[in-house]
């Protein structure tokens, strides 16, 4: 269980890091939509390893094969299945992990839960699963774009290096550096920190800020499918994600009189003067930008020796081989955007089901 | 849609603040369990307003009537329906809100989404809905307790007053103050801040730390029903909740080599030396304490005049009458525990469905 | 589990025959709909026992109390909870059943599954649960009626007495007899058969034909939520229902060349010359009348002595006391209509969720 | 929507008749199960066209590729994805169908619902989709077999030729003829009828009887996920299926006093003397054989000229080319078994989730 996300726009994923393929099925994608292959491949490329000096050198072609649901370039309303063959896998790198639990990985918990596990590259728990999310997210983005909705994720912190306070989230500015960070100066320091971590055989955590523009008021289903609840669930389901906050989030320095978002009318449209609500009130979008932050822990695969336990319950020293990133960023950015796109598609379609 | 939570242990809630009743249906509660009415009423009482000087003076008897699913004091496996009549409602307090949108409330978004709304006391969006969660949570707690699982939520910050760093989370200590704060000194300062906010007609945000002890390794369903994803969804569905983090959460000051939780064996049981994972690895419980923090915004209902817009799109000044708390705490503590209990019950039952 | 039906328009029911109340929660009912209390009470009355000499004399006021989701006479989009108190219960009639399993009832299977059961009047397995379906169906009917969709169920067979072949399904004609049978002559014979069965302490099975008029082409979700699959599931979930067929159903006397429904155009609308498809092709409505038949077994509660087994595994003779109908008809007719209405509402709302 | 079946053991299918591939994802398959490739390939072979003179000559290799969820020959608890490439497709056969609606097919309804359709071989509505069900059913059968549960479907009627009344359902006997009919004499007449229908360019309907042996008492979730409701939904979701009945079904010739299944004790096990209940009481298995019948309409693709309408709304005469069976049997038998297996797996796993 647990491999399906969404109510109407639904993604089911499959695949292990070193199995035959990774992929998924999208159900509920609107019919008649022209497939934008460029958008799809662009997002897959952003997630691909090896696109900058900051990431692993594992080469993945990640050629997405679309298996169904498309006819003469358009979606048909039938489920869209897709897969990416796992090639360039070096399973031998993982042979020593068959008997050992890597710290802060899923090795131990999968073994307890299922009684066995595919130890190669993390098996099903591998972050390679996120490739399927990026593909599904691309279809959601295509549909959302037709409604004028855009989603963009930015790097705001790597380890102890954060962006300057008050920096604007400008796409052009962010596009200048590989981390898609809106603060160029901070971006340089982050890159430096990553290079150092990699040289140290270590890894760093990161923060992401994501903005969704153009969502009309009225999306989200109270009480349990509030927009923020769906977003939180989506984000926390991404490997290594440790926290989610939207709008003012964990910052509670302001009292209600200053934190409330006053309403005013702007050219006949009701807006709020501030956006501490992060674009969501009572679980439903209010027409303002939807803004949220998420936190990623440092990648658990580091090349330094670590203390652990084996399947036999005996202490062991562990050396993780293989090719690993020092940070989930920048590769996780399209994953965050994809999950946000899937949530919004789902919420948007649910909002249509309100009248016969 | 959106009023049901859970896969196997499922809660569906109903009711508006000033309608005939608030309640819900629990489906999937294990059969044969002796109902602990004391536990149930205790949690309802903790959520009830008026139990300390820090909360609203609205008197609610909140007498829970169990309508089904129980026979001769034991659960039968049939759905457990329950309700609480809404009495002592002063709907007249809200008459001026029929035409106005309260800032940072759900008034505007409900109106856009549904075309109409019950304006009395927030209608369906009222936090009074959480009463149903507390009742369902009590049944989940009863079943979890039989497995040695306990859940406890603590106040860790009110506005700008936080607990001292390094304070231990001791139940006895926390029980000494009405905020259930483990730091007595901070608790006194918090109470003072709340009293001042109330006098000012203002409100304050808050942080909660929740600990779940005794969960066996193996609960949680990757990839999308990871335990942290279910918890995040549950918490963000609570009115006024703005953020969720588990384990190390947003704190990414440590590199991977220090953030990883080394495994060791303790009396034949596999444990971790630190718990930055918050008791969850790869979406599955690992047997350590499950720990998470959540943030609540300041209550939006304040008695100070506020700028807003009316249904007619015209600017207006708003005075919110009625009786309101200056903070969701301490009343939200049993709500947090209840939602955690519901998630864990659901995850625990799913973990049983792994073999015929 | 298992007490919720539907995807978007969802009904969750609760209650036992002799517990405090029977009721349910409807989620996903469109907002802004004026509640037609007359329709609601009319359907509840049709299901009520005692309305003709053919049914049990148990008196039930069946006063439906609406607990939420309605404001100033209109639905708000919030869940609609409702309940009916169980009064006039004579639990003493059932005391001898505490230790015995009634043949062809759920007594034995509930005991095996749950380890205990509420033996009074069938407990949760009682057909009294269908009252909740009728209430939810009434709300679905209100919404469907606004789209010109009408649903009508007819009695077509009681025991060995069936309607004449080729009889037209005319509402006016059917309204002339309490069984709502389109064939007056057969209706008289059926009534006679029922009277005799009752006098014999016995019971009879029945067939129902249901017609849904006015459904636009395009409702139904292939492959697994085909309209006929949803209808079949809905009907087979009704207590005592043993079979479902739609269109030509089990009649396979015609070869494909005669069974196929030829298309033709009528005033610009595409229609079929015959309707062996029962209004559904490929799981999706085609605009023709949706027609289906269902079968109900004889009611298992008969007053004749029966052979059975007790909780202790020892043979016993059983006398069922209490007040029982000799047939589920005519009281089951509004239940069939209600379930059909719920399925169509659900399918209709899903069909709206096809585009942003 | 609509392409997922099941609650815990869940199948999601994808694929069109003439697209790149047909396949699916199974979620919730128990971990640690040794994959029986022979069982899998055997069922796929039984569904494959061309295995007897009675079926289409389209050659399909139907080589099933397992893409995930299996490690060293055993299931891991991760989703099992699989696919079969569509080869030997002659899409040109269908070019004339681009503009025409085939009678009693899904061409018209898909076009209305989705605005476009893949016209080649029925596209998504093709019965080729059932291949995915057979694969998933094979995995369910493997798990059920370990519990001593077996499923077998028999042909009982083709057109106007039915089995003799009172014939026993013996596997050995049925294995002697390609229709898997327990009555050899009838089987010969059925084969003759099929041969004649094929020569006539026509098709015939069919009935199937399915028996599930070995299900323990206690499976099934009242009220809406009653075992018979899940089975009915599963069967009616199979293309061309028009009806479902279990136990005594539509036969209501007996009164309650004869139709009730008296309980008795056999070696300490509670059994029933007759099985009009079809192994299910109150929606829950009672330990007796689960028996049901289903009806299939004649295949809509016939080679005789037919009257129809084109996309332009103008009358047209239609000749369907391509290779088609004269009846869904015997190829549909493994599909019926597969859907029954999926339902029982799902019900069995749900029955485990009843206690922590």
PDB file of C-alpha atoms in Angstrom, chain A residues 1-5 11 13 101-106 108-110 112-114 124-126 129 133 157 159-160 202-207 217-218 220-226 228-229 232-233 236-239 241-246 248-250 252-257 259-265 270 273 276-277 281-282 284-286 293-296 298 300 302 304 306-309 313 339 350-351 354, chain B residues 1-5 11 13 101-106 108-110 112-114 124-126 129 133 157 159-160 202-207 217-218 220-226 228-229 232-233 236-239 241-246 248-250 252-257 259-265 270 273 276-277 281-282 284-286 293-296 298 300 302 304 306-309 313 339 350-351 354:
ATOM      1  CA  UNK A   1       0.000   0.000   0.000  1.00  0.00           C
ATOM      2  CA  UNK A   2       0.895   3.646  -0.001  1.00  0.00           C
ATOM      3  CA  UNK A   3       2.143   3.984  -3.552  1.00  0.00           C
ATOM      4  CA  UNK A   4      -0.749   6.090  -4.841  1.00  0.00           C
ATOM      5  CA  UNK A   5      -1.158   9.826  -4.323  1.00  0.00           C
ATOM      6  CA  UNK A  11      -0.222   9.048  -9.401  1.00  0.00           C
ATOM      7  CA  UNK A  13       4.585   4.864  -8.785  1.00  0.00           C
ATOM      8  CA  UNK A 101      21.909  -1.290   7.796  1.00  0.00           C
ATOM      9  CA  UNK A 102      23.002   2.129   6.586  1.00  0.00           C
ATOM     10  CA  UNK A 103      22.375   4.787   9.287  1.00  0.00           C
ATOM     11  CA  UNK A 104      19.415   7.126   8.670  1.00  0.00           C
ATOM     12  CA  UNK A 105      18.385   5.100   5.634  1.00  0.00           C
ATOM     13  CA  UNK A 106      15.360   2.837   5.269  1.00  0.00           C
ATOM     14  CA  UNK A 108      16.484  -1.376   8.847  1.00  0.00           C
ATOM     15  CA  UNK A 109      12.816  -0.358   8.749  1.00  0.00           C
ATOM     16  CA  UNK A 110      12.159  -2.067   5.398  1.00  0.00           C
ATOM     17  CA  UNK A 112      11.602  -5.196   9.824  1.00  0.00           C
ATOM     18  CA  UNK A 113       8.429  -4.373   7.937  1.00  0.00           C
ATOM     19  CA  UNK A 114       8.754  -6.661   4.941  1.00  0.00           C
ATOM     20  CA  UNK A 124      12.306   0.823  -3.382  1.00  0.00           C
ATOM     21  CA  UNK A 125      13.304   3.466  -0.819  1.00  0.00           C
ATOM     22  CA  UNK A 126      15.714   5.058  -3.256  1.00  0.00           C
ATOM     23  CA  UNK A 129      11.472   7.000  -7.230  1.00  0.00           C
ATOM     24  CA  UNK A 133       6.890  12.174  -9.598  1.00  0.00           C
ATOM     25  CA  UNK A 157      19.544  27.557   2.433  1.00  0.00           C
ATOM     26  CA  UNK A 159      23.689  23.826   5.552  1.00  0.00           C
ATOM     27  CA  UNK A 160      24.446  27.040   7.393  1.00  0.00           C
ATOM     28  CA  UNK A 202      30.032  14.617   3.929  1.00  0.00           C
ATOM     29  CA  UNK A 203      26.582  16.062   3.082  1.00  0.00           C
ATOM     30  CA  UNK A 204      24.433  19.086   3.895  1.00  0.00           C
ATOM     31  CA  UNK A 205      20.789  19.813   4.505  1.00  0.00           C
ATOM     32  CA  UNK A 206      18.781  22.392   2.583  1.00  0.00           C
ATOM     33  CA  UNK A 207      15.702  24.587   2.547  1.00  0.00           C
ATOM     34  CA  UNK A 217      -9.793  31.291  -5.033  1.00  0.00           C
ATOM     35  CA  UNK A 218     -11.809  28.213  -4.103  1.00  0.00           C
ATOM     36  CA  UNK A 220      -9.015  22.901  -1.383  1.00  0.00           C
ATOM     37  CA  UNK A 221     -11.447  20.673   0.527  1.00  0.00           C
ATOM     38  CA  UNK A 222     -11.954  21.202   4.234  1.00  0.00           C
ATOM     39  CA  UNK A 223     -11.504  19.753   6.749  1.00  0.00           C
ATOM     40  CA  UNK A 224      -9.051  16.964   6.045  1.00  0.00           C
ATOM     41  CA  UNK A 225      -8.117  17.722   2.455  1.00  0.00           C
ATOM     42  CA  UNK A 226      -7.262  21.308   3.172  1.00  0.00           C
ATOM     43  CA  UNK A 228      -2.074  22.901   3.135  1.00  0.00           C
ATOM     44  CA  UNK A 229      -2.724  19.358   4.416  1.00  0.00           C
ATOM     45  CA  UNK A 232       2.250  18.923   3.581  1.00  0.00           C
ATOM     46  CA  UNK A 233       1.528  15.289   2.856  1.00  0.00           C
ATOM     47  CA  UNK A 236       6.780  15.023   3.544  1.00  0.00           C
ATOM     48  CA  UNK A 237       6.433  12.054   1.198  1.00  0.00           C
ATOM     49  CA  UNK A 238       9.566  13.195  -0.658  1.00  0.00           C
ATOM     50  CA  UNK A 239      12.617  11.292   0.582  1.00  0.00           C
ATOM     51  CA  UNK A 241      12.082  15.987   3.586  1.00  0.00           C
ATOM     52  CA  UNK A 242      11.826  16.820   7.290  1.00  0.00           C
ATOM     53  CA  UNK A 243       9.500  19.808   7.517  1.00  0.00           C
ATOM     54  CA  UNK A 244       6.817  21.897   5.869  1.00  0.00           C
ATOM     55  CA  UNK A 245       5.439  25.322   6.662  1.00  0.00           C
ATOM     56  CA  UNK A 246       3.254  27.668   4.655  1.00  0.00           C
ATOM     57  CA  UNK A 248       4.107  32.638   8.209  1.00  0.00           C
ATOM     58  CA  UNK A 249       4.738  29.035   9.273  1.00  0.00           C
ATOM     59  CA  UNK A 250       6.854  28.575  12.380  1.00  0.00           C
ATOM     60  CA  UNK A 252       5.011  33.382  15.427  1.00  0.00           C
ATOM     61  CA  UNK A 253       6.734  36.581  16.443  1.00  0.00           C
ATOM     62  CA  UNK A 254       3.754  38.706  15.413  1.00  0.00           C
ATOM     63  CA  UNK A 255       0.510  38.906  17.403  1.00  0.00           C
ATOM     64  CA  UNK A 256      -2.828  38.390  15.650  1.00  0.00           C
ATOM     65  CA  UNK A 257      -3.386  42.115  15.126  1.00  0.00           C
ATOM     66  CA  UNK A 259      -0.405  38.689  11.523  1.00  0.00           C
ATOM     67  CA  UNK A 260      -3.959  38.902  10.177  1.00  0.00           C
ATOM     68  CA  UNK A 261      -4.168  39.644   6.458  1.00  0.00           C
ATOM     69  CA  UNK A 262      -6.469  42.624   5.967  1.00  0.00           C
ATOM     70  CA  UNK A 263      -8.794  42.447   2.979  1.00  0.00           C
ATOM     71  CA  UNK A 264      -9.073  45.206   0.408  1.00  0.00           C
ATOM     72  CA  UNK A 265     -10.521  45.522  -3.078  1.00  0.00           C
ATOM     73  CA  UNK A 270     -10.712  40.955  -3.266  1.00  0.00           C
ATOM     74  CA  UNK A 273      -2.602  43.485   2.055  1.00  0.00           C
ATOM     75  CA  UNK A 276       0.861  35.588   6.140  1.00  0.00           C
ATOM     76  CA  UNK A 277      -1.833  33.105   5.154  1.00  0.00           C
ATOM     77  CA  UNK A 281      -7.491  30.373   4.340  1.00  0.00           C
ATOM     78  CA  UNK A 282      -9.591  27.701   5.978  1.00  0.00           C
ATOM     79  CA  UNK A 284      -9.019  26.880   0.547  1.00  0.00           C
ATOM     80  CA  UNK A 285      -6.980  29.039  -1.819  1.00  0.00           C
ATOM     81  CA  UNK A 286      -7.799  32.756  -1.590  1.00  0.00           C
ATOM     82  CA  UNK A 293       8.993  26.276   2.749  1.00  0.00           C
ATOM     83  CA  UNK A 294      10.339  22.807   3.177  1.00  0.00           C
ATOM     84  CA  UNK A 295      13.443  21.384   4.793  1.00  0.00           C
ATOM     85  CA  UNK A 296      15.622  18.518   3.609  1.00  0.00           C
ATOM     86  CA  UNK A 298      21.619  16.063   4.746  1.00  0.00           C
ATOM     87  CA  UNK A 300      22.331   9.970   4.568  1.00  0.00           C
ATOM     88  CA  UNK A 302      28.162   9.749   3.015  1.00  0.00           C
ATOM     89  CA  UNK A 304      32.931   8.531   5.716  1.00  0.00           C
ATOM     90  CA  UNK A 306      30.006   4.975  10.057  1.00  0.00           C
ATOM     91  CA  UNK A 307      29.041   2.853  13.042  1.00  0.00           C
ATOM     92  CA  UNK A 308      26.197   0.452  12.389  1.00  0.00           C
ATOM     93  CA  UNK A 309      24.669  -2.971  12.972  1.00  0.00           C
ATOM     94  CA  UNK A 313      22.737  -7.860  15.187  1.00  0.00           C
ATOM     95  CA  UNK A 339       4.424  17.370  -6.069  1.00  0.00           C
ATOM     96  CA  UNK A 350     -12.068  18.370  -7.021  1.00  0.00           C
ATOM     97  CA  UNK A 351     -13.235  21.972  -7.062  1.00  0.00           C
ATOM     98  CA  UNK A 354     -18.958  20.683  -6.674  1.00  0.00           C
TER      99      UNK A 354
ATOM    100  CA  UNK B   1     -15.551  16.190   0.080  1.00  0.00           C
ATOM    101  CA  UNK B   2     -12.619  16.213   2.397  1.00  0.00           C
ATOM    102  CA  UNK B   3     -14.376  15.382   5.642  1.00  0.00           C
ATOM    103  CA  UNK B   4     -12.923  11.896   6.048  1.00  0.00           C
ATOM    104  CA  UNK B   5      -9.460  11.071   7.377  1.00  0.00           C
ATOM    105  CA  UNK B  11     -12.923   9.434  10.925  1.00  0.00           C
ATOM    106  CA  UNK B  13     -16.704  14.595  10.926  1.00  0.00           C
ATOM    107  CA  UNK B 101     -15.263  38.762   5.696  1.00  0.00           C
ATOM    108  CA  UNK B 102     -13.153  38.383   8.831  1.00  0.00           C
ATOM    109  CA  UNK B 103      -9.421  38.713   8.016  1.00  0.00           C
ATOM    110  CA  UNK B 104      -7.425  35.466   8.064  1.00  0.00           C
ATOM    111  CA  UNK B 105     -10.615  33.458   8.546  1.00  0.00           C
ATOM    112  CA  UNK B 106     -12.309  31.161   6.047  1.00  0.00           C
ATOM    113  CA  UNK B 108     -14.095  34.740   2.069  1.00  0.00           C
ATOM    114  CA  UNK B 109     -12.822  31.429   0.707  1.00  0.00           C
ATOM    115  CA  UNK B 110     -15.941  29.500   1.775  1.00  0.00           C
ATOM    116  CA  UNK B 112     -16.166  31.892  -3.131  1.00  0.00           C
ATOM    117  CA  UNK B 113     -16.082  28.111  -3.095  1.00  0.00           C
ATOM    118  CA  UNK B 114     -19.619  27.302  -2.044  1.00  0.00           C
ATOM    119  CA  UNK B 124     -18.201  24.603   9.280  1.00  0.00           C
ATOM    120  CA  UNK B 125     -14.746  26.222   9.414  1.00  0.00           C
ATOM    121  CA  UNK B 126     -15.022  26.689  13.158  1.00  0.00           C
ATOM    122  CA  UNK B 129     -14.949  20.751  14.602  1.00  0.00           C
ATOM    123  CA  UNK B 133     -11.293  14.672  16.409  1.00  0.00           C
ATOM    124  CA  UNK B 157       6.375  28.426  22.760  1.00  0.00           C
ATOM    125  CA  UNK B 159       4.380  34.203  20.949  1.00  0.00           C
ATOM    126  CA  UNK B 160       7.968  35.187  21.744  1.00  0.00           C
ATOM    127  CA  UNK B 202      -5.020  40.488  20.691  1.00  0.00           C
ATOM    128  CA  UNK B 203      -3.821  36.907  20.196  1.00  0.00           C
ATOM    129  CA  UNK B 204      -0.573  34.921  20.050  1.00  0.00           C
ATOM    130  CA  UNK B 205       0.838  32.025  18.056  1.00  0.00           C
ATOM    131  CA  UNK B 206       2.224  28.864  19.621  1.00  0.00           C
ATOM    132  CA  UNK B 207       4.451  25.836  19.149  1.00  0.00           C
ATOM    133  CA  UNK B 217       9.286  -0.704  14.194  1.00  0.00           C
ATOM    134  CA  UNK B 218       7.443  -1.321  10.936  1.00  0.00           C
ATOM    135  CA  UNK B 220       4.061   3.436   7.864  1.00  0.00           C
ATOM    136  CA  UNK B 221       3.499   2.806   4.152  1.00  0.00           C
ATOM    137  CA  UNK B 222       5.993   4.146   1.647  1.00  0.00           C
ATOM    138  CA  UNK B 223       6.058   6.117  -0.578  1.00  0.00           C
ATOM    139  CA  UNK B 224       3.008   8.347  -0.203  1.00  0.00           C
ATOM    140  CA  UNK B 225       1.639   7.148   3.111  1.00  0.00           C
ATOM    141  CA  UNK B 226       4.927   7.528   4.891  1.00  0.00           C
ATOM    142  CA  UNK B 228       5.589  11.559   8.470  1.00  0.00           C
ATOM    143  CA  UNK B 229       3.376  12.343   5.463  1.00  0.00           C
ATOM    144  CA  UNK B 232       1.942  16.169   8.436  1.00  0.00           C
ATOM    145  CA  UNK B 233      -1.389  15.905   6.690  1.00  0.00           C
ATOM    146  CA  UNK B 236      -1.924  20.701   8.869  1.00  0.00           C
ATOM    147  CA  UNK B 237      -5.615  19.811   8.777  1.00  0.00           C
ATOM    148  CA  UNK B 238      -6.032  21.273  12.272  1.00  0.00           C
ATOM    149  CA  UNK B 239      -7.363  24.819  12.070  1.00  0.00           C
ATOM    150  CA  UNK B 241      -1.763  24.998  12.142  1.00  0.00           C
ATOM    151  CA  UNK B 242       0.936  26.489   9.918  1.00  0.00           C
ATOM    152  CA  UNK B 243       3.852  24.091  10.041  1.00  0.00           C
ATOM    153  CA  UNK B 244       5.079  20.588  10.810  1.00  0.00           C
ATOM    154  CA  UNK B 245       8.549  19.178  11.284  1.00  0.00           C
ATOM    155  CA  UNK B 246       9.738  15.866  12.678  1.00  0.00           C
ATOM    156  CA  UNK B 248      15.678  17.424  13.241  1.00  0.00           C
ATOM    157  CA  UNK B 249      13.133  19.185  11.031  1.00  0.00           C
ATOM    158  CA  UNK B 250      14.115  22.651   9.809  1.00  0.00           C
ATOM    159  CA  UNK B 252      20.009  21.736   9.204  1.00  0.00           C
ATOM    160  CA  UNK B 253      22.998  23.055  11.053  1.00  0.00           C
ATOM    161  CA  UNK B 254      24.604  19.618  11.254  1.00  0.00           C
ATOM    162  CA  UNK B 255      26.251  17.870   8.295  1.00  0.00           C
ATOM    163  CA  UNK B 256      25.321  14.286   7.441  1.00  0.00           C
ATOM    164  CA  UNK B 257      28.200  12.820   9.394  1.00  0.00           C
ATOM    165  CA  UNK B 259      23.053  14.153  11.673  1.00  0.00           C
ATOM    166  CA  UNK B 260      22.972  10.455  10.828  1.00  0.00           C
ATOM    167  CA  UNK B 261      21.659   8.237  13.605  1.00  0.00           C
ATOM    168  CA  UNK B 262      24.198   5.482  14.238  1.00  0.00           C
ATOM    169  CA  UNK B 263      22.769   2.037  14.955  1.00  0.00           C
ATOM    170  CA  UNK B 264      23.747  -0.025  17.955  1.00  0.00           C
ATOM    171  CA  UNK B 265      22.333  -3.060  19.703  1.00  0.00           C
ATOM    172  CA  UNK B 270      18.430  -2.448  17.427  1.00  0.00           C
ATOM    173  CA  UNK B 273      22.363   6.558  19.368  1.00  0.00           C
ATOM    174  CA  UNK B 276      17.457  13.085  14.418  1.00  0.00           C
ATOM    175  CA  UNK B 277      15.181  10.791  12.404  1.00  0.00           C
ATOM    176  CA  UNK B 281      13.192   6.160   8.592  1.00  0.00           C
ATOM    177  CA  UNK B 282      12.060   5.753   5.012  1.00  0.00           C
ATOM    178  CA  UNK B 284       8.441   3.634   8.577  1.00  0.00           C
ATOM    179  CA  UNK B 285       8.735   3.719  12.363  1.00  0.00           C
ATOM    180  CA  UNK B 286      12.065   2.430  13.654  1.00  0.00           C
ATOM    181  CA  UNK B 293       6.820  19.972  16.305  1.00  0.00           C
ATOM    182  CA  UNK B 294       3.959  21.991  14.965  1.00  0.00           C
ATOM    183  CA  UNK B 295       3.234  25.698  14.782  1.00  0.00           C
ATOM    184  CA  UNK B 296      -0.078  27.478  15.269  1.00  0.00           C
ATOM    185  CA  UNK B 298      -2.285  33.566  16.425  1.00  0.00           C
ATOM    186  CA  UNK B 300      -7.590  35.276  13.832  1.00  0.00           C
ATOM    187  CA  UNK B 302      -9.326  39.438  17.856  1.00  0.00           C
ATOM    188  CA  UNK B 304      -9.523  45.042  17.935  1.00  0.00           C
ATOM    189  CA  UNK B 306      -9.841  45.481  11.624  1.00  0.00           C
ATOM    190  CA  UNK B 307      -9.924  46.601   8.012  1.00  0.00           C
ATOM    191  CA  UNK B 308     -11.921  44.335   5.725  1.00  0.00           C
ATOM    192  CA  UNK B 309     -14.281  44.014   2.773  1.00  0.00           C
ATOM    193  CA  UNK B 313     -16.983  44.467  -2.225  1.00  0.00           C
ATOM    194  CA  UNK B 339      -4.757  13.397  15.346  1.00  0.00           C
ATOM    195  CA  UNK B 350      -2.328  -1.112   7.781  1.00  0.00           C
ATOM    196  CA  UNK B 351       0.805  -2.816   9.031  1.00  0.00           C
ATOM    197  CA  UNK B 354       0.654  -7.174   5.069  1.00  0.00           C
TER     198      UNK B 354
END
